[in-house]
Short mmCIF file of C-alpha atoms in Angstrom, two decimals:
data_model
loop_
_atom_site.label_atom_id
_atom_site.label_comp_id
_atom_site.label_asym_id
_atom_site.label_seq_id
_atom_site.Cartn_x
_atom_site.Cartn_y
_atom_site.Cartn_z
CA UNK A 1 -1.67 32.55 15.26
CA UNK A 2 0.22 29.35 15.46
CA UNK A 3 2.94 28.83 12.13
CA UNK A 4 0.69 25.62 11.59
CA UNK A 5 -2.33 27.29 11.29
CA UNK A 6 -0.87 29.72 9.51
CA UNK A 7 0.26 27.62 6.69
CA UNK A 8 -2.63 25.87 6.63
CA UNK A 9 -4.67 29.22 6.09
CA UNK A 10 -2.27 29.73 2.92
CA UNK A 11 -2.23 26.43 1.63
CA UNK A 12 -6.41 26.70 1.21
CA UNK A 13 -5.87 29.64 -0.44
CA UNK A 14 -3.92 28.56 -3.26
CA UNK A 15 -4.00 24.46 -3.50
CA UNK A 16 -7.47 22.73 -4.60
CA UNK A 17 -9.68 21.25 -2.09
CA UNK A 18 -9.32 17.89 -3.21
CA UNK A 19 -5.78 17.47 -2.26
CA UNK A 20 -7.04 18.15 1.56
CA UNK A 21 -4.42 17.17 4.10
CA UNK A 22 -5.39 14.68 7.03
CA UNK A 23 -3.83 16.90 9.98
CA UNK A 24 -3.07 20.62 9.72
CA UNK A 25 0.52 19.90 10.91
CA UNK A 26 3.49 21.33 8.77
CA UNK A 27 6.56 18.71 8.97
CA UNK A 28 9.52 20.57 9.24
CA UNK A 29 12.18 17.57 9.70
CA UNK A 30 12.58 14.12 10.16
CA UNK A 31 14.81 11.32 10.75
CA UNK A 32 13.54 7.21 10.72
CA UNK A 33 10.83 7.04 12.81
CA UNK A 34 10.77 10.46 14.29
CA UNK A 35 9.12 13.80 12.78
CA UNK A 36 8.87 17.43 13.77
CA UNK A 37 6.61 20.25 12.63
CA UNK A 38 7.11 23.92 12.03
CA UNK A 39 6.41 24.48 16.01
CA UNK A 40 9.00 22.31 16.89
CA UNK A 41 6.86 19.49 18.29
CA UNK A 42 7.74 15.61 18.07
CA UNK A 43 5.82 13.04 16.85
CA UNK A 44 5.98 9.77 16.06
CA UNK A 45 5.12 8.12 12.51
CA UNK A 46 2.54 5.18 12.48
CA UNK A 47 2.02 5.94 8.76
CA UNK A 48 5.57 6.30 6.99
CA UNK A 49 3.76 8.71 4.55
CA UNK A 50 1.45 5.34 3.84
CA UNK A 51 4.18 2.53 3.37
CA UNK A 52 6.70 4.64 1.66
CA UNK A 53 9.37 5.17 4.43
CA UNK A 54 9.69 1.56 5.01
CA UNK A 55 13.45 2.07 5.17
CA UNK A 56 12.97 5.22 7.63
CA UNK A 57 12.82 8.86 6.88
CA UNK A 58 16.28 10.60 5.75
CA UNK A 59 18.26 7.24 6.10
CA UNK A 60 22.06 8.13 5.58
CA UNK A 61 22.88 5.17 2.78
CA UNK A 62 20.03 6.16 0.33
CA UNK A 63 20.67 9.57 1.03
CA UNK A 64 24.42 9.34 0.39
CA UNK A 65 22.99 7.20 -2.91
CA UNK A 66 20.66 9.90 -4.12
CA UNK A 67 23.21 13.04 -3.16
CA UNK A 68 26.10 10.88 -5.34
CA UNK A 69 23.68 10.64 -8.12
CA UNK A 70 22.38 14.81 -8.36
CA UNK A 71 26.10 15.57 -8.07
CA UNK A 72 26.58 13.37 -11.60
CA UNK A 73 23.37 14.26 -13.15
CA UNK A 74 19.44 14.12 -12.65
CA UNK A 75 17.51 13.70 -15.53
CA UNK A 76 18.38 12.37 -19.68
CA UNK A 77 15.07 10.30 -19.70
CA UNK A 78 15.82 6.59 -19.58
CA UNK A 79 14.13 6.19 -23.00
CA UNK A 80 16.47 8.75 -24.60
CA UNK A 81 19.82 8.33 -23.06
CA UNK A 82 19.75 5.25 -20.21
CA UNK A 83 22.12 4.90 -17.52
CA UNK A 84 23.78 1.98 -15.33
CA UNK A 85 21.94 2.93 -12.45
CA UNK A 86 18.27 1.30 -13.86
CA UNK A 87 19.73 -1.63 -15.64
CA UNK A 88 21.29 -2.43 -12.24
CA UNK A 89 18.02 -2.05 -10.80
CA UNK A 90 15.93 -4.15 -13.29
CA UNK A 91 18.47 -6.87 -12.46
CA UNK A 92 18.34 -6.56 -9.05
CA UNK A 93 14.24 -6.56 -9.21
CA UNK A 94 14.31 -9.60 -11.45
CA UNK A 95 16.67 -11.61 -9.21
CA UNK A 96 13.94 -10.64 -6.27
CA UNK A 97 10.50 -10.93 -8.00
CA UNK A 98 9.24 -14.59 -7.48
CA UNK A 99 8.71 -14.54 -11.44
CA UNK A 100 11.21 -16.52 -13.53
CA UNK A 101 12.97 -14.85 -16.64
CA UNK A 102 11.61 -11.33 -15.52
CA UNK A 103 11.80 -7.80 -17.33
CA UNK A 104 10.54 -4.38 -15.85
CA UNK A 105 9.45 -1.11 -17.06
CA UNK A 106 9.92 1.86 -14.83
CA UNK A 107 7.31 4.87 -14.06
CA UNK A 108 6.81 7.33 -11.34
CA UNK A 109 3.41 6.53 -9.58
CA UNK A 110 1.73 3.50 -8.49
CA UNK A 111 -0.96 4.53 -10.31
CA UNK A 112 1.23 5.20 -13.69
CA UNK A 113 2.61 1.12 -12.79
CA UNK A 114 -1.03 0.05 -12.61
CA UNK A 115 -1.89 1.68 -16.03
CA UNK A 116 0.97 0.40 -17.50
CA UNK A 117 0.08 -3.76 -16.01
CA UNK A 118 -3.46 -3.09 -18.09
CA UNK A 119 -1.67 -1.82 -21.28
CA UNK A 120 0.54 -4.76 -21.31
CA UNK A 121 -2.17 -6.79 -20.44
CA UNK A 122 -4.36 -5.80 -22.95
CA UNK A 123 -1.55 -5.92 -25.51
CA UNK A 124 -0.71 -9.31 -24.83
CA UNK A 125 -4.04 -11.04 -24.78
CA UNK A 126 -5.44 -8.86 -27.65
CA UNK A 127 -8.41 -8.63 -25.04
CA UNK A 128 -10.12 -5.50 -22.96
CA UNK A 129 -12.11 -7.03 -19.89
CA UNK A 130 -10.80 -6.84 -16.71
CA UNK A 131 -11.45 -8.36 -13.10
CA UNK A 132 -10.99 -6.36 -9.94
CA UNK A 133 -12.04 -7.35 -6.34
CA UNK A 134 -14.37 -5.30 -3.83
CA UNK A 135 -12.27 -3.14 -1.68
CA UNK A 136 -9.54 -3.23 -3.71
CA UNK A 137 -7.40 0.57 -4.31
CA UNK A 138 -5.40 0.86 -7.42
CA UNK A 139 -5.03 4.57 -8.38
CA UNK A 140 -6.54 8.12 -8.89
CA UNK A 141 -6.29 7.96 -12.73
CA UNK A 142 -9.37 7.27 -14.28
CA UNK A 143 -8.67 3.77 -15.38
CA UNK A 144 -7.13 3.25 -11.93
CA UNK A 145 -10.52 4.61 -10.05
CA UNK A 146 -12.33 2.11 -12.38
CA UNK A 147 -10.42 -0.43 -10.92
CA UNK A 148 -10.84 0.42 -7.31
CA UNK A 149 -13.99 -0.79 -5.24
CA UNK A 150 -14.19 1.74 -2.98
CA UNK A 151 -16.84 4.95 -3.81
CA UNK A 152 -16.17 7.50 -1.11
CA UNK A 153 -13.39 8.93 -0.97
CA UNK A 154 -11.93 7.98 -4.31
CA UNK A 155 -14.59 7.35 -7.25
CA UNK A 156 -17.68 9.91 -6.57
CA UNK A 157 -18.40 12.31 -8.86
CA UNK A 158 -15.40 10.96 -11.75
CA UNK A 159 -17.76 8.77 -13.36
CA UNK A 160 -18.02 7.10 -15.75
CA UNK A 161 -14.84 4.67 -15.34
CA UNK A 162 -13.77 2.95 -18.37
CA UNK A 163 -16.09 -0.10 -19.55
CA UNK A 164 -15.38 -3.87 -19.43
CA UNK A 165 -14.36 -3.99 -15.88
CA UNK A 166 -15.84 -6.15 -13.70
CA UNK A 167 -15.83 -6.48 -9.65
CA UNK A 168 -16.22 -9.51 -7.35
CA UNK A 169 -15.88 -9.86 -4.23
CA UNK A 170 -12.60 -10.12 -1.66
CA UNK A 171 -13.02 -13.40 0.47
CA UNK A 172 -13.29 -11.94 4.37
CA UNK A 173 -14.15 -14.49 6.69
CA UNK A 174 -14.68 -11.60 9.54
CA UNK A 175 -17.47 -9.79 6.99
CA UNK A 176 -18.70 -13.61 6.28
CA UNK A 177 -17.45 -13.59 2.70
CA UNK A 178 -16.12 -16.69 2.00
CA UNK A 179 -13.41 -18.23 -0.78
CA UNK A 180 -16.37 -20.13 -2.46
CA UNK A 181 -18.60 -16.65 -2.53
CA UNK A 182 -15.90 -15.21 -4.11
CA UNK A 183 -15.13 -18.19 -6.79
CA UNK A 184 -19.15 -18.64 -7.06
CA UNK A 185 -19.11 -14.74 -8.16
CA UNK A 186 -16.28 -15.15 -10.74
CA UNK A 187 -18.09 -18.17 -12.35
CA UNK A 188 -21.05 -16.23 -12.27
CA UNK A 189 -19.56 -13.86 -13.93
CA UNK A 190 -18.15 -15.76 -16.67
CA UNK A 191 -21.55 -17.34 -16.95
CA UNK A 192 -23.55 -14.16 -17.57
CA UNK A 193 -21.67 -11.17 -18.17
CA UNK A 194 -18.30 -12.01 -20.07
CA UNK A 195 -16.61 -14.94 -21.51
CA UNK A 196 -13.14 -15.36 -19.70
CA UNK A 197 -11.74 -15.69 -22.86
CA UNK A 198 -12.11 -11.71 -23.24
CA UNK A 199 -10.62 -11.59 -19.95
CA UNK A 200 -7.05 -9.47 -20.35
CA UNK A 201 -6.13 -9.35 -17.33
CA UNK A 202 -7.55 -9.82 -12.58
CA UNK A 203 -5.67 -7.44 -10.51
CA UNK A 204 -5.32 -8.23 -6.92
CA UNK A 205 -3.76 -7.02 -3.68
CA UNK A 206 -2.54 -9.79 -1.58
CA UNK A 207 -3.19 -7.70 0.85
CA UNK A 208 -6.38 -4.88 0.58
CA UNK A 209 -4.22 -1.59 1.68
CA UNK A 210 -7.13 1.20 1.34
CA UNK A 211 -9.88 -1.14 1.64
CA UNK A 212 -8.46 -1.95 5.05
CA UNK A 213 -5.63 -4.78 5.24
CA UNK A 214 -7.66 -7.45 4.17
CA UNK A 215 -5.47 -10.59 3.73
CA UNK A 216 -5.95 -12.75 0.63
CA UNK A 217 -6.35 -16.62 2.34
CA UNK A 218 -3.80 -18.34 0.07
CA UNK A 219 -5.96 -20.93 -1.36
CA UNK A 220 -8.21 -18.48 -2.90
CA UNK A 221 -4.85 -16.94 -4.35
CA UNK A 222 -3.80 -20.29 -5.73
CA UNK A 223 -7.05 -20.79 -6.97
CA UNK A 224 -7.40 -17.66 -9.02
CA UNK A 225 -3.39 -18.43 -10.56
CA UNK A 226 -5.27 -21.75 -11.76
CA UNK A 227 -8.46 -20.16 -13.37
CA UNK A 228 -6.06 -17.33 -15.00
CA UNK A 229 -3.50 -20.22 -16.40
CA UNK A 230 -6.19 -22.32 -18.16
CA UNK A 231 -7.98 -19.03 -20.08
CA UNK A 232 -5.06 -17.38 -20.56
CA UNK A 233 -5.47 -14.85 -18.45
CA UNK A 234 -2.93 -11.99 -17.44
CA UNK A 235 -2.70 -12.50 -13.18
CA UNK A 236 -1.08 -9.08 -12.06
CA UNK A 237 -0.84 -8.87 -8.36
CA UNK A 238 -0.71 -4.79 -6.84
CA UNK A 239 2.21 -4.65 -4.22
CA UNK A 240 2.75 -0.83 -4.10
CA UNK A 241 1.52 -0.92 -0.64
CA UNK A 242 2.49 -4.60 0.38
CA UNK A 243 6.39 -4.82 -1.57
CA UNK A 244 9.65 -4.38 -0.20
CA UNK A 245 9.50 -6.50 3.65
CA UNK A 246 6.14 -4.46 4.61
CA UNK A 247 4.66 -7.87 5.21
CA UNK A 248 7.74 -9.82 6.25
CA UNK A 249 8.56 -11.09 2.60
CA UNK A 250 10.12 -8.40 0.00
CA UNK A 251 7.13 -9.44 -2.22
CA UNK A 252 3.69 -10.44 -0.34
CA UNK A 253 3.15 -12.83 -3.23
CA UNK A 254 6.11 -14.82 -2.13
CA UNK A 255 3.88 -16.26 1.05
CA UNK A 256 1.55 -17.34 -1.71
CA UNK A 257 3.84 -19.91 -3.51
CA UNK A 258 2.72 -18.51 -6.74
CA UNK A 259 3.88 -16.98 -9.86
CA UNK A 260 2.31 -13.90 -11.18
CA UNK A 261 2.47 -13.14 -14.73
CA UNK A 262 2.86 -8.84 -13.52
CA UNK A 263 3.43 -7.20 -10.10
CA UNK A 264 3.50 -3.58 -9.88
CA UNK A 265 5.49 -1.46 -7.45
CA UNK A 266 5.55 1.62 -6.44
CA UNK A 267 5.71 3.51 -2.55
CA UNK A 268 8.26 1.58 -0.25
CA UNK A 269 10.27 1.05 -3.77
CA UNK A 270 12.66 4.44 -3.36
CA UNK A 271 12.73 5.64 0.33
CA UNK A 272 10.61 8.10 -0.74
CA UNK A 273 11.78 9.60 -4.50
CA UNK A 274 8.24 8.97 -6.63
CA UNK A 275 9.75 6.15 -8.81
CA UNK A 276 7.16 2.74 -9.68
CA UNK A 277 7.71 -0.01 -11.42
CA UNK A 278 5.55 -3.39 -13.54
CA UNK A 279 7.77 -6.65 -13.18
CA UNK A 280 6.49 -9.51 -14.94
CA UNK A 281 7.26 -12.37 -17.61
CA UNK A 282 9.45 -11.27 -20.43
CA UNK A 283 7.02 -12.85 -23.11
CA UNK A 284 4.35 -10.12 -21.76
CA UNK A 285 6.47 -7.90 -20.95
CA UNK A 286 7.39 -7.40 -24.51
CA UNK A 287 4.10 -7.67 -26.48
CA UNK A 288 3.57 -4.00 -26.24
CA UNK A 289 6.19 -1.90 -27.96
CA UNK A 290 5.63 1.69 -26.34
CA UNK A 291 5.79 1.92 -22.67
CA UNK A 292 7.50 4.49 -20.73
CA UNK A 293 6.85 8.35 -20.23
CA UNK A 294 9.20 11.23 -19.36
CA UNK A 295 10.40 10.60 -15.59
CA UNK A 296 10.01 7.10 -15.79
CA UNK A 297 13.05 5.55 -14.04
CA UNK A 298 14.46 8.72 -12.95
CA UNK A 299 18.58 8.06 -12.00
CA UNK A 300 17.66 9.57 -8.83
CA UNK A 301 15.11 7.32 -7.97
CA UNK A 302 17.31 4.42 -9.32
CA UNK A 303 20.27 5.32 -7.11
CA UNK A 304 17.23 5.61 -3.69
CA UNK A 305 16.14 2.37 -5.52
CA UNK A 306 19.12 0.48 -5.01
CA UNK A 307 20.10 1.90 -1.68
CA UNK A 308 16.91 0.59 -0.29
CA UNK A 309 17.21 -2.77 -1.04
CA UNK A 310 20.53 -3.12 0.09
CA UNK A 311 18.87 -1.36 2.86
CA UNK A 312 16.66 -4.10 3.59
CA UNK A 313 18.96 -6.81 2.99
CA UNK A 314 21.90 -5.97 5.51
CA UNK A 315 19.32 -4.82 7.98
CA UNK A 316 17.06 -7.76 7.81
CA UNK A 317 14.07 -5.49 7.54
CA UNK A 318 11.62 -8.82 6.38
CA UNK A 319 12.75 -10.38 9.81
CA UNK A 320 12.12 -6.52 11.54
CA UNK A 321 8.84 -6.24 9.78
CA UNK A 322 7.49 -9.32 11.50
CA UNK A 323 8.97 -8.44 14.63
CA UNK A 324 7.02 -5.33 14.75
CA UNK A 325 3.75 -7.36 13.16
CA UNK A 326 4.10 -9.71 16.66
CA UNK A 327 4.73 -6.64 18.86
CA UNK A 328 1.70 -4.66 17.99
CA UNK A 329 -0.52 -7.25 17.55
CA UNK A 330 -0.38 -8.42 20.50
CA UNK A 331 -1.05 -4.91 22.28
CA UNK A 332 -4.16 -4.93 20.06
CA UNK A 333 -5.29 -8.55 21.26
CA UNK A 334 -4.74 -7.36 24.93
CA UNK A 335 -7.02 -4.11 24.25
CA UNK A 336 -9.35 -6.61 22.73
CA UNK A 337 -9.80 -8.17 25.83
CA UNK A 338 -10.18 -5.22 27.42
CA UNK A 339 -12.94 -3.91 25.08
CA UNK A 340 -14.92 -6.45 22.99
CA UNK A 341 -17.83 -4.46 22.17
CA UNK A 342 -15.79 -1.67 20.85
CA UNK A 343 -12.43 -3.64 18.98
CA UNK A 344 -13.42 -6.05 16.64
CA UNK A 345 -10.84 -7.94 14.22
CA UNK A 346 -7.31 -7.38 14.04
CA UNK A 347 -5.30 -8.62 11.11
CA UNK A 348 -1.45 -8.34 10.33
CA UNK A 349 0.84 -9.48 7.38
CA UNK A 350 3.95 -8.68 8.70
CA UNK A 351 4.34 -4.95 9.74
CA UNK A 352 0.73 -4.36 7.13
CA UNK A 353 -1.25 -4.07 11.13
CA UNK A 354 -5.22 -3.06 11.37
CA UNK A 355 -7.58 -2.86 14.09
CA UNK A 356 -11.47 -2.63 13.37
CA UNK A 357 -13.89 -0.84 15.62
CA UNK A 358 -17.38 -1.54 15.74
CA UNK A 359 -20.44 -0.56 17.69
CA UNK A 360 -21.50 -3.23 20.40
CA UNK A 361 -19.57 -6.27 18.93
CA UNK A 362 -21.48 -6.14 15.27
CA UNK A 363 -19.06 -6.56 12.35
CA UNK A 364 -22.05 -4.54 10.21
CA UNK A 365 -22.14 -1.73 13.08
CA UNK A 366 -18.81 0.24 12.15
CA UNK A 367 -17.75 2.82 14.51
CA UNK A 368 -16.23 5.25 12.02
CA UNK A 369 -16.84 8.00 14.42
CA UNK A 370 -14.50 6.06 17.22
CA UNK A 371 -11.78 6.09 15.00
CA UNK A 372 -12.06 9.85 14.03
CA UNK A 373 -11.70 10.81 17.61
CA UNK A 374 -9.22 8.33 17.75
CA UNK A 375 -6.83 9.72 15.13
CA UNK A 376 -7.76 13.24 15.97
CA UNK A 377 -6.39 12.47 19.84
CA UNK A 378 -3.14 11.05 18.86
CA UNK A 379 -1.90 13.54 16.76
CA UNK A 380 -2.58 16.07 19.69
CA UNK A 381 0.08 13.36 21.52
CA UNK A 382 2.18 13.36 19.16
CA UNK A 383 1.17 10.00 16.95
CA UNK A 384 0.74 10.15 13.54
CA UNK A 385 -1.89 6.75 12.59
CA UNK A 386 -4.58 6.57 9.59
CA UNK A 387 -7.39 5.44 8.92
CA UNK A 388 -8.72 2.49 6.37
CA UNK A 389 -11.40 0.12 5.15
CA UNK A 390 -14.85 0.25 3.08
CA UNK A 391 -15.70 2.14 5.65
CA UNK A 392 -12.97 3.95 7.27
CA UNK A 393 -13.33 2.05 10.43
CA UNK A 394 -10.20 0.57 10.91
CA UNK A 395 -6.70 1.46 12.01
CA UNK A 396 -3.77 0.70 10.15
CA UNK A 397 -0.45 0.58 11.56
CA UNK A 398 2.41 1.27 8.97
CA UNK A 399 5.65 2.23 11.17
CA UNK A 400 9.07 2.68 9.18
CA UNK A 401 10.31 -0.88 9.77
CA UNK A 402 13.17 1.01 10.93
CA UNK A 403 11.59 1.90 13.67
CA UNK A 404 13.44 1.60 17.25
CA UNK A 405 11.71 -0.95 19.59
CA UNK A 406 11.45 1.78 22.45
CA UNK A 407 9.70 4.35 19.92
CA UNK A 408 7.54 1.27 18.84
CA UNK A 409 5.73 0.96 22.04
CA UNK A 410 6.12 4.51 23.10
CA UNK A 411 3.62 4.75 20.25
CA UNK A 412 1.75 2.26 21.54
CA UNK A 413 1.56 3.38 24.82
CA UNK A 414 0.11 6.75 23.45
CA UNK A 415 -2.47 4.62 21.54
CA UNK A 416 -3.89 2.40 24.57
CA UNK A 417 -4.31 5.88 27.15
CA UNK A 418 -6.49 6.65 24.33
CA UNK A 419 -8.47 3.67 24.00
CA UNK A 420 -8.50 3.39 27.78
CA UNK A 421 -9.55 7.81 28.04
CA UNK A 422 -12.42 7.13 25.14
CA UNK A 423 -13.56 3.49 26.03
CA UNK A 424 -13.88 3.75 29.88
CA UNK A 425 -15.78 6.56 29.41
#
């Protein structure tokens, strides 16, 4: 028996089925773009542990940062005794955050950073409803699942979801959902379900990651800042999966030209120590009076923290991310080509990369079974790539933006023989 299979035989002994693992591969090391398993095979990441690595795996600065910081301490609780380390880093997040006069709160899970945007929400506006889009992934926690519009494999069977949130849909020009369907829906909505005066707070990705790297047109962006200004509602845009250069900006909402009133943060945030974060506008920042919780903020995941974005500074990783963005979007147009029945629409924001597959050219035919075999072949070649969308149809590319060019498209080239081996026959 192979040491993989072996630990996989042990983990399904003792950890719950519902924290399943994609592939039954065992990472034993890894260093930027590269990983190996227990087995001593290579392979080579397309998935950065889903937009966490953005700064590579085991990079030697936020190592050095996070080593310095164990060897001082690791752990007073930043509510009981705080340290340099996160006042530093709320600084450095307010000088970055396209929000003006900006405070933070720090967590340790996206999901924790989501919570927190409602609670301060809700605090502020002295209101409970909330807006969410279709497609849209916030969280596991229960508020967080209510807030997602995606069922399978996220919401089924954790019902029922806390009340007075409401759904409309994400524009999509590809799935023939347009900016006025969406806006039409909204004033629907205000018409005959809720006033937008009980409106607390619309959460929105700028771009869907889960629901499969759907791009928010800007105009509909802009439009939804205007409708949240004049009812006094709390805009809080979800970057965990699009912040720190992912999409070629540190912030996605900086291609918008708008100002959010709360952006959460989580993933790329600490090269890969859990720490989150809400940013928003000091007057709504401090309307609620307890925030917080026991990690929150850890000193480790400060020090990581502030080695990453120095990271991304001196290494121009916004420029890098939309190097890569051109790179593999073009392979993906080329395959396009190639197959048109088969590869439908391929969308980028930066280094945020997705390829749909569909069943004889039909948007409404997805080819969810294509992409299984898909993923399934390259992580027998040594690729690591995952899966998205409504449903799970598409490909998402998510390489470290570390990444070395030659490893980029060595990637690649695994990913077109595959294409080519499935779709040619």
């Amino acid at each position: 028996m192979t040491k993989n299979k072996e630990l996989q035989l042990r983990k399904d002994k003792v950890i719950a089925k519902g924290q399943k693992n994609l592939y039954p591969i065992y990472i034993d090391k890894a260093s930027n773009s590269e990983l190996w398993d227990v087995e001593g095979k290579r392979y080579i990441d397309f998935g950065a542990g889903i937009a966490v690595v953005n700064t590579g795996h085991n990079h030697p600065k936020i190592n050095e940062a996070m080593h310095q910081q164990i060897d001082s301490f690791t752990h007073t609780c930043f509510m009981i005794n705080p340290y340099e380390s996160g006042v530093k880093l709320a600084e450095k997040l307010s000088d970055l955050a396209p929000i003006s006069e900006a405070k933070s709160v720090f967590l340790s899970t996206g999901a924790e950073a989501v919570e927190n945007a409602i609670k301060i929400s809700k605090a502020y506006t002295k209101r409970t409803g909330i807006i969410s889009f279709n497609g849209g992934f916030h969280g596991r926690t229960n508020m967080c699942l209510g807030l997602t519009g995606k069922i399978a494999p996220y919401k089924r069977g954790f019902g029922p979801f806390p009340i007075n949130i409401f759904h409309i849909p994400f524009p999509i020009e590809y799935y023939g959902i347009t900016i006025e369907d969406s806006l039409n829906a909204l004033k629907n909505l205000f018409a005959s379900t809720i006033d937008p005066e009980d409106i607390a707070a619309m959460i929105i990705e700028p771009v869907q990651g889960e629901g499969g790297f759907n791009i928010a047109p800007i105009e509909f962006l802009k439009e939804l800042r205007k409708i949240c200004t004049e009812h006094g509602i709390v805009l809080i845009c979800d970057e965990i999966q699009t912040g720190f250069a992912r999409t070629g900006t540190f912030f996605a909402t900086e291609k918008y030209n708008i100002e959010p009133d709360l952006i959460t943060v989580a993933k790329g945030l600490a090269g890969g120590f859990p720490l989150s974060a809400v940013i928003g506008k000091s007057e709504i920042m401090d309307a609620s009076g307890s925030l917080g919780g026991t990690f929150g903020g850890s000193p480790i995941g400060c020090a990581a923290a502030l080695a990453v974005i120095q990271t991304v500074q001196e290494e121009q990783l916004c420029e890098k991310a939309n190097k890569i963005g051109d790179i593999v979007s073009e392979r993906f147009y080329k395959l396009k080509k190639q197959f048109p029945e088969s590869i439908g629409n391929i969308r980028n924001s930066g280094a945020m990369i997705a390829v749909e597959f569909v069943e004889g050219g039909n948007v409404f035919k997805p080819n969810t079974a294509l992409v299984k075999s898909i993923l399934n072949e390259a992580i027998n070649k040594g690729l690591i790539m995952l899966s998205c969308g409504i449903n799970g149809n598409a490909i998402r590319v998510l390489t470290p933006l570390t990444i070395p060019l030659n490893q980029l498209n060595e990637g690649l080239d695994i990913f077109e023989e595959i294409i080519n081996n499935l779709l040619k026959n």
